[in-house]
Amino acid sequence: MAFSEYRPLNEKSLIEYIKAEPSLSSKLGNSLDDIKIKEVGDGNLNFVFIVVGPAGSCVIKQALPYVRCIGESWPMTKERAYFEALALREHGRLSPEHVPEVYHFDHAMSLIGMRYLEPPHIILRKGLTAGIEYPLLAEHMSEYMARTLYFTSLLYRSTTEHKRAVAECCGNVELCRLTEQVVFSDPYKVSQYNHWTSPYLDRDAEAVRQDNALKLEVAELKSKFCERAQALIHGDLHTGSVMVTHESTQVIDPEFAFYGPMGFDIGAFLGNLILAFFAQDGHADQVNDRKTYKEWILRTIEETWNLFHKKFIALWDEHKDGSGEAYLPAIYNNPRRIVGVAHVEDFNQSRMLANEQIVSSRLLK
Amino acid sequence: MAFSEYRPLNEKSLIEYIKAEPSLSSKLGNSLDDIKIKEVGDGNLNFVFIVVGPAGSCVIKQALPYVRCIGESWPMTKERAYFEALALREHGRLSPEHVPEVYHFDHAMSLIGMRYLEPPHIILRKGLTAGIEYPLLAEHMSEYMARTLYFTSLLYRSTTEHKRAVAECCGNVELCRLTEQVVFSDPYKVSQYNHWTSPYLDRDAEAVRQDNALKLEVAELKSKFCERAQALIHGDLHTGSVMVTHESTQVIDPEFAFYGPMGFDIGAFLGNLILAFFAQDGHADQVNDRKTYKEWILRTIEETWNLFHKKFIALWDEHKDGSGEAYLPAIYNNPRRIVGVAHVEDFNQSRMLANEQIVSSRLLK
């Protein structure tokens, strides 16, 4: 049964849906008798059903047409499922080891069927709060970012391919607006959606609102976010969008994906590690003062950037005679030297990091 | 008779076409008996028919599906007529005194009917070569650029409006590629399309190809050209795209229009005035040493930039509490100071001008 119109599923109708959909039922070994379904989304944004049977498993994620936010409903297009599926597939093609496989996408139902990231996978943010080290995190995240960002940029693609891809993905307007508001606007003005530990941080929040130099930098970053179609970015790459075990790193939830500046992904991930660093003191206790763990976080930040840099440049070197049109070989006939200088211009994160640090150090010191 | 399929017109079929099209025949006073038709396009790119009758006139421009270039045919989509019509209408709405009115657009025929810019209108480049001063040129061009660029940017529009407009206009891929090639690539490598006064300038051309610092700057500009949807730009704003009299300045031929960086229009226009400046010595003779004229060109460059700056900031001030989302009033509550600093960041032409000057001074000294 294919539903031609959107309707939110429940655990019962979900079984009917899976039965009618071979790409999903085959993942459960075509035996739906003993399957267990658990809804784990918080119901604020999406339904997330974990479906586990004796012969297989999957996750069904369905977008709801609103966000429940601070008690009231905020309409939010369920079209975001389209962009999430598009990004999961494109990023999955480019970095299959770090993106869950998509089994099925139903546009009318705003529904994605994908790989179930089985235990002990947990959300990275929870792992960081618990003080768990992930020795492969920097290796994996740098790999994911280098490959997804490089291969969707003009360093790899012709301008024709790039413009076609950008046009296909240019409709994620509402979710971009949400980012514009909550990342680039609200923190710098009085907004009902801002909250902080009051009254202790009132003066810090006020200082952010009064800092003209910071706000000008932020305006510049916002302009890049709104105007610059540099690569297919995840768009919400904080530590809550990554699931981890000691061996595995999986990037999920790219519903904010669009063609934007690479730095937004890199900066979001590194910035959230910085937040985790500053948050550690609050988790310290008699048993664990978290000092070693803070050092691990700092090392991970440094390694993530250094490995990203190395891998990105290596991809560029590897494909330098390919179809990428940003730097034509016939012009840049001295590639070593050019590469060495150019990356600093293009991917310099210092501004974004500086801003994150300013905010972090003020709010979390 | 509406043609549902493309076919190139000639002077005879054009009359039939106009008769069947009220928006055109009405411009000729509905009397087609004594009209005179003259084809003035060079047939390399477009047919341009001037149609003049006793009771009115118009110009009919029809795109050909190729560019004849150095003896051979270079396929070039006739879809460019769509983008030309779109830009003429949008820029005409924003700056009606400096853009010829569009009477009619026929997508299938790649045909635009528009105002005939009657004599003594001539192409600005020809006027500059002839040494004619246009006292209102800086005033008019700064007005055109300030209004078309400001009102199609995020300084005036919401991000929703902006993304919709960008999506509507995102298909001008082939003409963008032509610019990428002839402006950002060919001059910096060996290309069959490059030509210069050989052998006299061979070493200068070689020096451009070897200048790594220049080429890195150009790569940065190319990246902005390909990625940054800042405003609806003309895309080919050289002095051959402007028709002038002493009283009138009209910007024509925006077939390269797309959402790109504002600096590309401003830089192209000012850069072409710089080229005109350096070319004057070659036009000097016993009667006129062109020294006064060169001073007028320099003054016009300075005035164009200063007036553009003033008008652009004035528009921004005037609409600062409007729907533009680049700088929200609630954040930038100290507008004077912010405006004063921000424009330097956003519209700094020094790089593009510096590059034009480097090239100009090398090739034309």
XYZ file of C-alpha atoms in Angstrom:
730
model
C 0.000 0.000 0.000
C 1.515 3.277 -1.061
C -0.046 6.268 0.639
C -0.513 9.056 -1.843
C -1.251 11.598 0.877
C 0.610 12.509 4.018
C -0.620 11.055 7.272
C 1.332 10.539 10.475
C 1.960 6.864 11.168
C 1.520 5.057 14.445
C 2.942 1.696 15.472
C 0.002 -0.165 13.947
C -0.204 1.615 10.585
C 3.588 1.436 10.365
C 3.431 -2.376 10.192
C 0.965 -2.157 7.298
C 3.240 0.355 5.612
C 6.333 -1.863 5.951
C 4.456 -4.936 4.705
C 3.525 -3.092 1.520
C 7.041 -1.794 0.922
C 9.492 -4.481 -0.288
C 12.572 -2.290 0.224
C 11.687 -2.198 3.936
C 10.178 -5.629 4.541
C 13.187 -7.269 2.884
C 15.407 -5.626 5.507
C 13.387 -7.425 8.154
C 13.814 -10.760 6.373
C 10.222 -10.527 5.107
C 8.990 -11.862 8.418
C 6.954 -9.289 10.309
C 5.457 -11.626 12.871
C 7.780 -11.042 15.784
C 8.949 -7.524 15.134
C 9.198 -4.992 17.911
C 8.550 -1.310 17.289
C 9.680 1.471 19.599
C 9.065 5.157 19.012
C 12.149 7.048 20.219
C 11.656 10.484 18.689
C 10.568 13.038 21.201
C 7.518 13.848 19.096
C 8.604 17.455 18.865
C 9.933 17.302 15.353
C 9.810 13.784 13.955
C 8.546 10.322 14.666
C 11.465 7.910 14.872
C 10.446 4.258 14.977
C 13.027 1.572 15.698
C 11.855 -1.631 14.040
C 13.648 -4.828 15.099
C 12.748 -8.353 14.083
C 14.440 -11.727 14.389
C 15.935 -11.441 10.889
C 16.779 -7.768 10.603
C 16.041 -4.175 11.556
C 15.494 -0.657 10.286
C 14.619 2.823 11.446
C 11.611 4.701 10.088
C 11.787 8.466 10.456
C 8.763 10.570 9.573
C 8.795 14.364 9.624
C 5.966 16.191 11.376
C 4.771 19.478 9.891
C 5.713 21.517 12.966
C 8.230 21.904 15.757
C 6.916 21.915 19.277
C 8.943 24.632 20.889
C 8.643 25.982 24.423
C 5.087 24.796 24.712
C 3.798 26.186 21.456
C 3.745 24.840 17.944
C 6.055 26.329 15.322
C 5.071 25.304 11.805
C 7.973 23.648 10.017
C 7.675 22.160 6.554
C 7.787 18.386 6.369
C 9.572 18.928 3.038
C 12.720 18.795 5.159
C 12.515 14.996 4.864
C 13.254 15.396 1.156
C 16.454 17.302 1.871
C 17.422 14.880 4.612
C 17.006 11.908 2.261
C 18.879 13.717 -0.513
C 21.804 14.533 1.778
C 21.870 11.067 3.399
C 22.129 9.520 -0.061
C 24.667 11.952 -1.480
C 26.844 12.023 1.646
C 26.353 8.259 2.023
C 27.622 7.735 -1.509
C 30.695 9.840 -0.704
C 31.366 8.584 2.818
C 29.474 5.274 3.169
C 31.236 4.240 6.381
C 29.980 7.272 8.274
C 26.411 7.749 7.037
C 23.537 5.302 7.677
C 22.261 3.636 4.511
C 18.882 4.822 3.173
C 16.608 1.898 2.267
C 13.538 3.848 1.220
C 12.212 7.369 0.781
C 8.527 8.303 0.469
C 8.166 11.950 -0.496
C 4.384 12.194 0.041
C 4.696 10.669 3.491
C 7.900 12.623 4.390
C 9.270 9.271 5.453
C 12.761 7.800 5.375
C 13.597 4.142 6.007
C 17.220 3.661 6.935
C 19.755 1.556 8.767
C 19.180 1.085 12.484
C 22.318 2.138 14.345
C 22.227 -0.664 16.897
C 23.583 -0.413 20.475
C 26.062 0.469 21.776
C 25.698 3.456 19.381
C 24.828 6.557 21.389
C 24.600 10.248 20.579
C 28.103 11.754 20.763
C 26.920 14.609 22.976
C 25.801 12.087 25.583
C 29.145 10.289 25.327
C 30.995 13.584 25.815
C 28.890 14.398 28.842
C 29.615 10.920 30.241
C 33.338 11.462 29.730
C 33.879 8.649 27.215
C 36.871 8.821 24.858
C 36.364 7.893 21.198
C 39.814 7.193 19.796
C 38.648 7.173 16.155
C 36.405 10.240 16.317
C 38.874 12.702 14.764
C 39.858 10.200 12.068
C 36.240 9.463 11.157
C 34.810 12.988 11.309
C 37.706 14.430 9.303
C 37.143 11.700 6.712
C 33.398 12.431 6.550
C 33.867 16.205 6.281
C 36.744 16.083 3.806
C 34.927 13.726 1.433
C 31.419 15.222 1.588
C 32.682 18.803 1.276
C 35.402 18.233 -1.308
C 33.338 16.136 -3.718
C 30.342 18.495 -3.697
C 32.474 21.590 -4.381
C 33.847 23.251 -7.500
C 37.244 21.825 -6.610
C 35.881 18.508 -7.876
C 32.944 19.459 -10.090
C 32.477 21.439 -13.247
C 30.378 24.576 -12.862
C 27.645 22.902 -14.955
C 27.422 19.914 -12.585
C 27.621 22.200 -9.584
C 24.824 24.553 -10.731
C 22.587 21.567 -11.522
C 23.169 20.076 -8.074
C 22.600 23.426 -6.369
C 19.334 23.933 -8.276
C 18.120 20.458 -7.251
C 18.765 21.289 -3.615
C 17.837 24.969 -3.447
C 14.447 24.697 -1.761
C 15.372 24.095 1.872
C 14.376 27.671 2.654
C 12.521 27.216 5.932
C 15.224 25.222 7.653
C 17.874 27.667 6.475
C 15.733 30.432 7.969
C 15.638 28.572 11.261
C 19.449 28.507 11.312
C 19.625 32.155 10.302
C 17.432 32.966 13.257
C 18.810 30.740 15.998
C 22.507 30.861 15.029
C 22.994 34.241 13.366
C 20.285 36.482 14.859
C 18.645 35.550 18.153
C 21.828 35.304 20.275
C 22.661 38.907 19.380
C 19.299 40.439 20.244
C 16.504 40.155 22.778
C 14.434 37.148 21.758
C 11.828 35.009 23.482
C 13.753 31.940 22.302
C 16.990 32.834 24.088
C 17.594 31.314 27.462
C 20.566 31.169 29.794
C 21.300 30.587 33.447
C 19.736 33.723 34.843
C 20.653 35.874 36.701
C 24.256 34.572 36.733
C 24.906 35.042 33.025
C 22.675 38.065 32.419
C 25.622 40.401 32.033
C 27.409 38.022 29.673
C 24.344 37.746 27.456
C 24.024 41.525 27.488
C 27.713 41.882 26.585
C 27.190 39.702 23.503
C 24.306 41.936 22.405
C 26.459 45.049 22.829
C 29.573 43.765 21.083
C 29.556 45.598 17.746
C 32.791 44.054 16.499
C 31.435 40.558 17.122
C 28.094 41.400 15.518
C 29.787 42.716 12.378
C 31.747 39.491 12.077
C 28.528 37.552 12.527
C 26.823 39.616 9.801
C 29.641 38.697 7.458
C 29.238 34.993 8.310
C 25.463 35.213 7.915
C 25.888 36.744 4.492
C 28.104 33.815 3.466
C 25.600 31.389 4.925
C 22.762 32.939 2.891
C 24.617 33.561 -0.365
C 27.521 31.180 -0.881
C 26.719 27.807 -2.504
C 30.134 26.271 -1.883
C 29.340 22.629 -1.065
C 26.485 20.363 0.067
C 26.816 20.850 3.806
C 25.098 18.905 6.583
C 23.868 22.189 8.016
C 23.478 21.083 11.640
C 26.689 19.233 12.426
C 26.725 19.507 16.197
C 27.579 16.644 18.521
C 23.898 15.693 18.744
C 23.951 14.797 15.029
C 26.652 12.147 15.446
C 26.200 8.625 16.818
C 29.245 6.770 18.070
C 30.716 3.609 19.476
C 34.420 3.015 20.051
C 34.715 1.698 16.497
C 31.956 3.506 14.597
C 31.064 7.143 13.850
C 27.768 7.837 12.046
C 26.483 11.247 11.000
C 22.691 11.499 11.117
C 19.884 14.052 10.767
C 21.000 16.212 7.818
C 17.555 17.808 7.434
C 19.195 21.268 7.356
C 21.337 20.245 4.371
C 21.824 22.780 1.572
C 24.573 24.244 -0.574
C 26.354 26.579 1.797
C 29.815 27.462 3.085
C 31.983 24.504 4.107
C 33.078 26.366 7.196
C 29.603 26.099 8.673
C 29.912 22.320 9.099
C 33.520 22.342 10.222
C 32.922 25.234 12.599
C 29.756 23.704 14.069
C 31.492 20.432 14.833
C 34.662 21.946 16.280
C 32.666 24.624 18.103
C 30.551 21.968 19.792
C 33.683 20.142 20.895
C 34.827 23.441 22.414
C 31.490 23.688 24.229
C 31.973 20.137 25.486
C 35.439 21.098 26.723
C 34.132 24.031 28.750
C 31.245 21.962 30.085
C 33.520 19.324 31.634
C 34.176 21.204 34.880
C 30.490 20.979 35.606
C 30.668 17.189 35.345
C 33.786 16.759 37.500
C 33.417 14.885 40.781
C 35.572 13.191 43.447
C 36.154 10.129 41.299
C 36.986 11.924 38.058
C 38.205 15.508 37.831
C 37.851 15.292 34.017
C 41.288 16.836 33.478
C 42.538 13.968 31.318
C 39.274 14.006 29.442
C 39.552 17.740 28.740
C 42.983 17.070 27.271
C 41.507 14.375 25.063
C 38.864 16.811 23.796
C 41.497 19.446 22.983
C 43.600 16.826 21.219
C 40.549 15.681 19.272
C 39.801 19.245 18.137
C 43.357 19.675 16.921
C 43.473 16.272 15.240
C 40.102 16.722 13.570
C 41.250 19.954 11.964
C 44.715 18.691 11.038
C 43.393 15.457 9.579
C 40.616 17.284 7.735
C 43.172 19.620 6.251
C 45.450 16.759 5.227
C 42.674 14.628 3.730
C 41.057 17.540 1.918
C 44.332 18.560 0.298
C 45.064 14.912 -0.549
C 41.713 14.604 -2.346
C 42.441 17.815 -4.206
C 45.890 16.556 -5.206
C 44.483 13.198 -6.260
C 41.882 14.799 -8.540
C 43.803 17.848 -9.634
C 43.607 16.845 -13.296
C 39.898 16.012 -13.070
C 36.832 18.029 -13.957
C 36.965 20.513 -11.056
C 36.877 24.049 -12.406
C 37.840 26.208 -9.442
C 41.557 25.867 -10.161
C 42.274 24.774 -13.736
C 45.539 22.834 -14.137
C 46.401 24.849 -17.250
C 46.470 28.005 -15.121
C 47.817 26.728 -11.833
C 50.787 24.928 -13.314
C 52.677 25.021 -10.057
C 50.191 23.009 -7.998
C 52.232 22.354 -4.870
C 52.795 25.968 -4.144
C 49.279 27.045 -5.127
C 47.655 24.369 -3.044
C 49.744 25.338 -0.081
C 48.594 28.930 -0.162
C 45.073 28.583 -1.463
C 43.572 26.401 1.204
C 44.317 29.031 3.786
C 42.217 31.528 1.818
C 39.338 29.180 1.177
C 38.922 27.203 4.327
C 40.251 29.422 7.013
C 38.196 28.687 10.079
C 39.818 31.219 12.322
C 36.926 33.677 12.199
C 34.190 31.188 12.898
C 36.254 29.519 15.593
C 37.148 32.856 17.092
C 33.473 33.703 17.375
C 32.565 30.367 18.887
C 35.389 30.815 21.368
C 34.330 34.304 22.291
C 30.806 33.123 22.983
C 31.974 29.955 24.717
C 34.437 31.666 26.955
C 31.874 34.252 27.931
C 28.982 31.939 28.541
C 30.798 28.961 29.962
C 33.815 30.235 31.813
C 0.183 34.236 -35.484
C 2.091 32.940 -32.485
C 4.971 30.670 -33.456
C 5.106 27.695 -31.153
C 8.510 26.641 -32.415
C 11.732 28.558 -32.770
C 12.650 29.854 -36.204
C 14.962 32.715 -37.082
C 13.048 35.682 -38.469
C 13.901 37.732 -41.513
C 12.619 41.155 -42.462
C 9.581 39.691 -44.207
C 8.464 37.188 -41.565
C 9.126 39.841 -38.904
C 6.320 42.015 -40.350
C 3.913 39.087 -40.126
C 5.061 38.472 -36.566
C 4.524 42.097 -35.514
C 1.077 42.227 -37.163
C -0.026 39.240 -35.103
C 1.316 40.651 -31.830
C -0.766 43.524 -30.424
C 1.853 44.515 -27.835
C 4.215 45.260 -30.728
C 1.876 46.537 -33.439
C 0.360 49.000 -30.978
C 3.820 50.528 -30.475
C 3.873 51.229 -34.215
C 0.473 52.878 -34.039
C -1.100 49.767 -35.611
C -0.083 51.006 -39.048
C 2.485 48.733 -40.632
C 2.247 50.099 -44.158
C 5.192 52.459 -44.158
C 7.474 50.854 -41.632
C 11.184 50.542 -42.258
C 13.161 47.583 -40.924
C 16.923 47.512 -40.569
C 18.938 44.595 -39.217
C 21.825 46.010 -37.165
C 23.027 42.977 -35.231
C 26.209 41.563 -36.625
C 24.565 38.170 -37.047
C 27.177 36.584 -34.833
C 25.025 36.305 -31.758
C 21.619 37.881 -32.274
C 19.404 39.417 -34.897
C 18.606 43.011 -33.948
C 15.902 44.584 -36.083
C 15.158 48.295 -35.785
C 11.533 48.833 -36.754
C 10.478 52.438 -37.396
C 7.119 53.603 -38.704
C 5.400 56.964 -39.023
C 3.583 56.478 -35.707
C 6.145 54.709 -33.545
C 9.093 52.355 -33.303
C 10.537 49.337 -31.557
C 13.532 47.024 -31.561
C 13.171 43.280 -32.035
C 16.065 41.207 -30.725
C 16.173 37.495 -31.448
C 18.850 35.201 -30.029
C 20.603 32.758 -32.358
C 21.549 29.352 -30.973
C 25.290 29.896 -31.505
C 28.079 32.426 -31.415
C 30.158 32.799 -34.524
C 33.640 33.116 -33.143
C 36.906 33.354 -35.056
C 35.379 31.732 -38.101
C 33.785 28.787 -36.382
C 30.453 28.307 -34.699
C 30.283 28.028 -30.918
C 26.932 26.660 -29.761
C 25.301 29.036 -27.302
C 21.867 28.449 -25.877
C 19.156 30.774 -27.118
C 17.706 30.444 -23.601
C 19.839 33.493 -22.854
C 16.957 35.585 -24.245
C 14.896 34.444 -21.254
C 17.483 35.759 -18.797
C 17.903 38.952 -20.790
C 14.145 39.600 -20.715
C 13.972 38.743 -17.015
C 16.813 41.132 -16.161
C 15.530 43.919 -18.442
C 12.159 43.745 -16.695
C 13.509 43.468 -13.140
C 16.214 46.105 -13.591
C 13.749 48.227 -15.597
C 11.300 48.102 -12.709
C 14.049 49.234 -10.325
C 15.734 51.795 -12.560
C 13.234 52.668 -15.323
C 15.128 55.734 -16.538
C 18.202 53.712 -17.429
C 16.818 50.486 -18.907
C 14.846 50.252 -22.178
C 11.233 49.195 -21.694
C 10.312 45.622 -22.698
C 7.128 45.501 -24.785
C 7.017 41.779 -25.473
C 8.834 38.523 -24.763
C 8.362 35.300 -26.729
C 10.136 32.428 -24.992
C 9.742 29.867 -27.798
C 11.114 32.335 -30.343
C 13.858 33.667 -27.992
C 12.602 37.086 -28.995
C 12.381 40.385 -27.120
C 10.484 43.455 -28.345
C 11.676 46.608 -26.639
C 12.076 50.356 -26.875
C 14.134 51.650 -29.770
C 16.898 53.875 -28.408
C 16.681 56.500 -31.118
C 19.614 58.620 -32.346
C 21.721 60.296 -31.145
C 22.073 57.298 -28.756
C 25.369 55.551 -29.443
C 27.311 52.809 -27.695
C 29.327 54.371 -24.849
C 32.520 52.630 -25.958
C 32.290 54.401 -29.310
C 31.681 57.714 -27.551
C 34.743 57.154 -25.362
C 36.855 56.342 -28.389
C 35.586 59.509 -30.094
C 36.502 61.558 -27.020
C 32.986 62.714 -26.150
C 32.236 63.794 -22.568
C 28.980 62.631 -20.973
C 28.390 64.924 -18.009
C 25.626 62.758 -16.520
C 27.295 59.365 -16.989
C 28.545 58.969 -13.395
C 25.217 60.170 -11.987
C 23.209 57.774 -14.157
C 25.397 54.683 -13.891
C 25.737 55.038 -10.114
C 21.944 55.343 -9.909
C 21.430 52.241 -12.080
C 23.969 50.148 -10.155
C 22.905 51.278 -6.690
C 19.222 50.577 -7.317
C 19.507 47.284 -9.243
C 22.076 45.839 -6.830
C 20.588 47.085 -3.570
C 17.003 46.051 -4.249
C 17.913 42.536 -5.394
C 20.101 41.844 -2.359
C 19.481 40.599 1.169
C 19.914 44.164 2.382
C 16.434 44.785 0.993
C 14.871 41.334 0.753
C 13.990 38.594 3.176
C 15.909 35.359 2.692
C 12.666 33.712 1.528
C 12.146 36.285 -1.238
C 15.812 36.147 -2.140
C 15.975 32.351 -2.426
C 12.821 32.320 -4.574
C 14.271 34.950 -6.916
C 17.619 33.143 -7.101
C 15.867 29.847 -7.928
C 13.863 31.524 -10.720
C 17.061 32.835 -12.261
C 19.497 29.992 -11.612
C 19.633 28.451 -15.072
C 21.912 30.827 -16.967
C 24.664 28.228 -16.781
C 26.117 28.455 -20.275
C 26.578 32.205 -20.275
C 28.112 32.096 -16.811
C 30.513 29.479 -18.151
C 31.451 31.792 -21.003
C 32.365 34.497 -18.468
C 34.241 31.987 -16.324
C 36.268 31.089 -19.375
C 36.930 34.442 -21.004
C 37.265 36.550 -17.836
C 38.598 34.188 -15.175
C 40.489 31.504 -17.111
C 41.685 32.176 -20.654
C 43.728 35.342 -19.907
C 45.805 33.350 -17.417
C 46.639 30.398 -19.665
C 47.485 29.608 -23.245
C 44.206 29.623 -25.159
C 43.268 29.789 -28.816
C 40.826 32.572 -27.945
C 43.438 34.930 -26.520
C 44.827 37.563 -28.814
C 47.032 40.580 -28.294
C 49.298 42.831 -30.317
C 52.030 40.333 -31.066
C 55.010 40.366 -30.810
C 55.014 43.663 -28.877
C 52.975 42.427 -25.933
C 54.096 38.774 -25.912
C 56.175 39.253 -22.786
C 53.367 41.063 -20.990
C 50.915 38.280 -21.782
C 53.472 35.738 -20.577
C 53.997 37.730 -17.384
C 50.269 37.545 -16.634
C 50.364 33.768 -17.062
C 53.331 33.491 -14.683
C 52.018 35.780 -11.949
C 51.014 33.386 -9.179
C 49.889 36.105 -6.767
C 47.566 37.559 -9.404
C 46.248 34.125 -10.348
C 45.431 33.291 -6.730
C 43.477 36.530 -6.427
C 41.652 35.674 -9.638
C 40.817 32.190 -8.298
C 39.272 33.830 -5.254
C 37.203 36.148 -7.466
C 36.162 33.247 -9.708
C 35.005 31.312 -6.678
C 32.820 34.252 -5.632
C 31.513 34.577 -9.181
C 30.510 30.891 -9.240
C 29.193 30.561 -5.689
C 27.909 33.836 -4.296
C 24.286 34.747 -5.099
C 24.480 38.284 -3.744
C 22.321 40.283 -6.180
C 20.824 40.126 -9.684
C 23.780 41.483 -11.633
C 23.901 42.533 -15.286
C 26.837 40.198 -15.773
C 28.449 41.986 -18.739
C 28.486 45.642 -17.749
C 31.249 46.921 -19.994
C 31.067 50.159 -21.954
C 29.656 48.278 -24.956
C 26.526 47.457 -22.930
C 25.631 51.119 -22.355
C 24.019 53.500 -24.856
C 24.333 57.226 -24.280
C 23.468 60.726 -25.349
C 24.350 63.861 -23.420
C 21.102 63.524 -21.489
C 20.383 59.793 -21.478
C 22.170 56.654 -20.243
C 20.614 53.271 -21.094
C 21.948 49.882 -20.011
C 21.283 47.145 -22.573
C 22.113 43.501 -23.315
C 21.880 41.822 -19.880
C 21.873 38.305 -21.361
C 24.602 37.284 -18.894
C 22.401 38.274 -15.945
C 22.376 35.985 -12.897
C 22.607 36.184 -9.118
C 26.258 36.860 -8.506
C 28.597 39.200 -6.641
C 27.767 42.919 -6.922
C 31.434 43.698 -7.424
C 31.407 42.003 -10.802
C 29.158 44.714 -12.304
C 30.810 47.621 -10.548
C 34.283 46.318 -11.354
C 33.441 45.628 -15.003
C 32.133 49.139 -15.555
C 34.937 50.943 -13.722
C 37.533 48.602 -15.216
C 36.329 49.407 -18.718
C 36.590 53.123 -17.977
C 40.179 52.457 -16.909
C 40.777 50.671 -20.210
C 39.286 53.676 -22.034
C 41.639 55.944 -20.082
C 44.726 53.991 -21.126
C 43.508 53.771 -24.720
C 43.284 57.569 -25.146
C 46.956 58.097 -26.004
C 46.393 55.969 -29.082
C 43.626 58.308 -30.222
C 45.551 61.553 -29.605
C 46.388 63.680 -32.633
C 47.565 67.216 -33.481
C 44.133 68.696 -32.899
C 43.369 66.945 -29.615
C 45.998 65.508 -27.299
C 43.159 63.956 -25.220
C 44.717 65.168 -21.962
C 41.573 66.981 -20.850
C 39.529 64.003 -21.871
C 41.695 61.639 -19.832
C 41.080 63.860 -16.827
C 37.348 63.665 -17.462
C 37.520 59.843 -17.540
C 39.433 59.745 -14.239
C 36.937 62.147 -12.691
C 34.079 60.005 -13.979
C 35.588 56.865 -12.423
C 35.922 58.598 -9.081
C 32.457 60.144 -9.236
C 30.802 56.890 -10.298
C 32.246 55.091 -7.292
C 31.576 57.922 -4.827
C 28.017 58.442 -6.034
C 27.351 54.695 -6.072
C 28.592 54.468 -2.505
C 26.472 57.426 -1.409
C 23.302 56.246 -3.159
C 23.683 52.640 -2.019
C 24.086 53.679 1.621
C 21.169 56.112 1.258
C 18.917 53.300 -0.001
C 20.056 51.126 2.888
C 19.346 53.916 5.382
C 15.955 54.602 3.822
C 14.883 50.962 4.087
C 16.719 49.992 7.246
C 13.490 49.106 9.038
C 12.162 47.131 6.050
C 12.190 43.444 5.288
C 15.910 43.101 4.498
C 17.436 40.366 6.621
C 21.170 40.819 6.237
C 21.350 43.320 9.101
C 18.347 43.133 11.407
C 17.524 46.432 13.151
C 17.021 44.599 16.464
C 20.666 43.519 16.358
C 22.364 46.473 14.728
C 20.844 49.070 17.000
C 23.612 51.544 16.288
C 22.997 51.871 12.561
C 25.183 54.849 11.745
C 28.304 53.250 12.992
C 27.481 49.827 11.603
C 26.647 51.153 8.186
C 29.853 53.099 8.146
C 31.985 50.062 8.760
C 30.008 47.362 7.028
C 29.926 48.699 3.506
C 33.677 48.568 3.405
C 33.563 44.849 4.143
C 30.813 44.050 1.689
C 31.465 46.183 -1.320
C 35.156 46.732 -1.284
C 36.215 46.927 -4.892
C 39.885 47.321 -4.258
C 40.776 43.769 -5.213
C 38.869 43.651 -8.450
C 40.046 47.113 -9.383
C 43.581 46.247 -8.452
C 43.451 43.273 -10.790
C 41.952 45.253 -13.635
C 44.635 47.858 -13.130
C 47.410 45.314 -13.113
C 46.176 43.863 -16.369
C 45.448 47.255 -17.879
C 48.757 48.750 -17.005
C 50.572 45.741 -18.388
C 48.656 45.367 -21.593
C 48.014 48.985 -22.407
C 50.885 51.016 -21.086
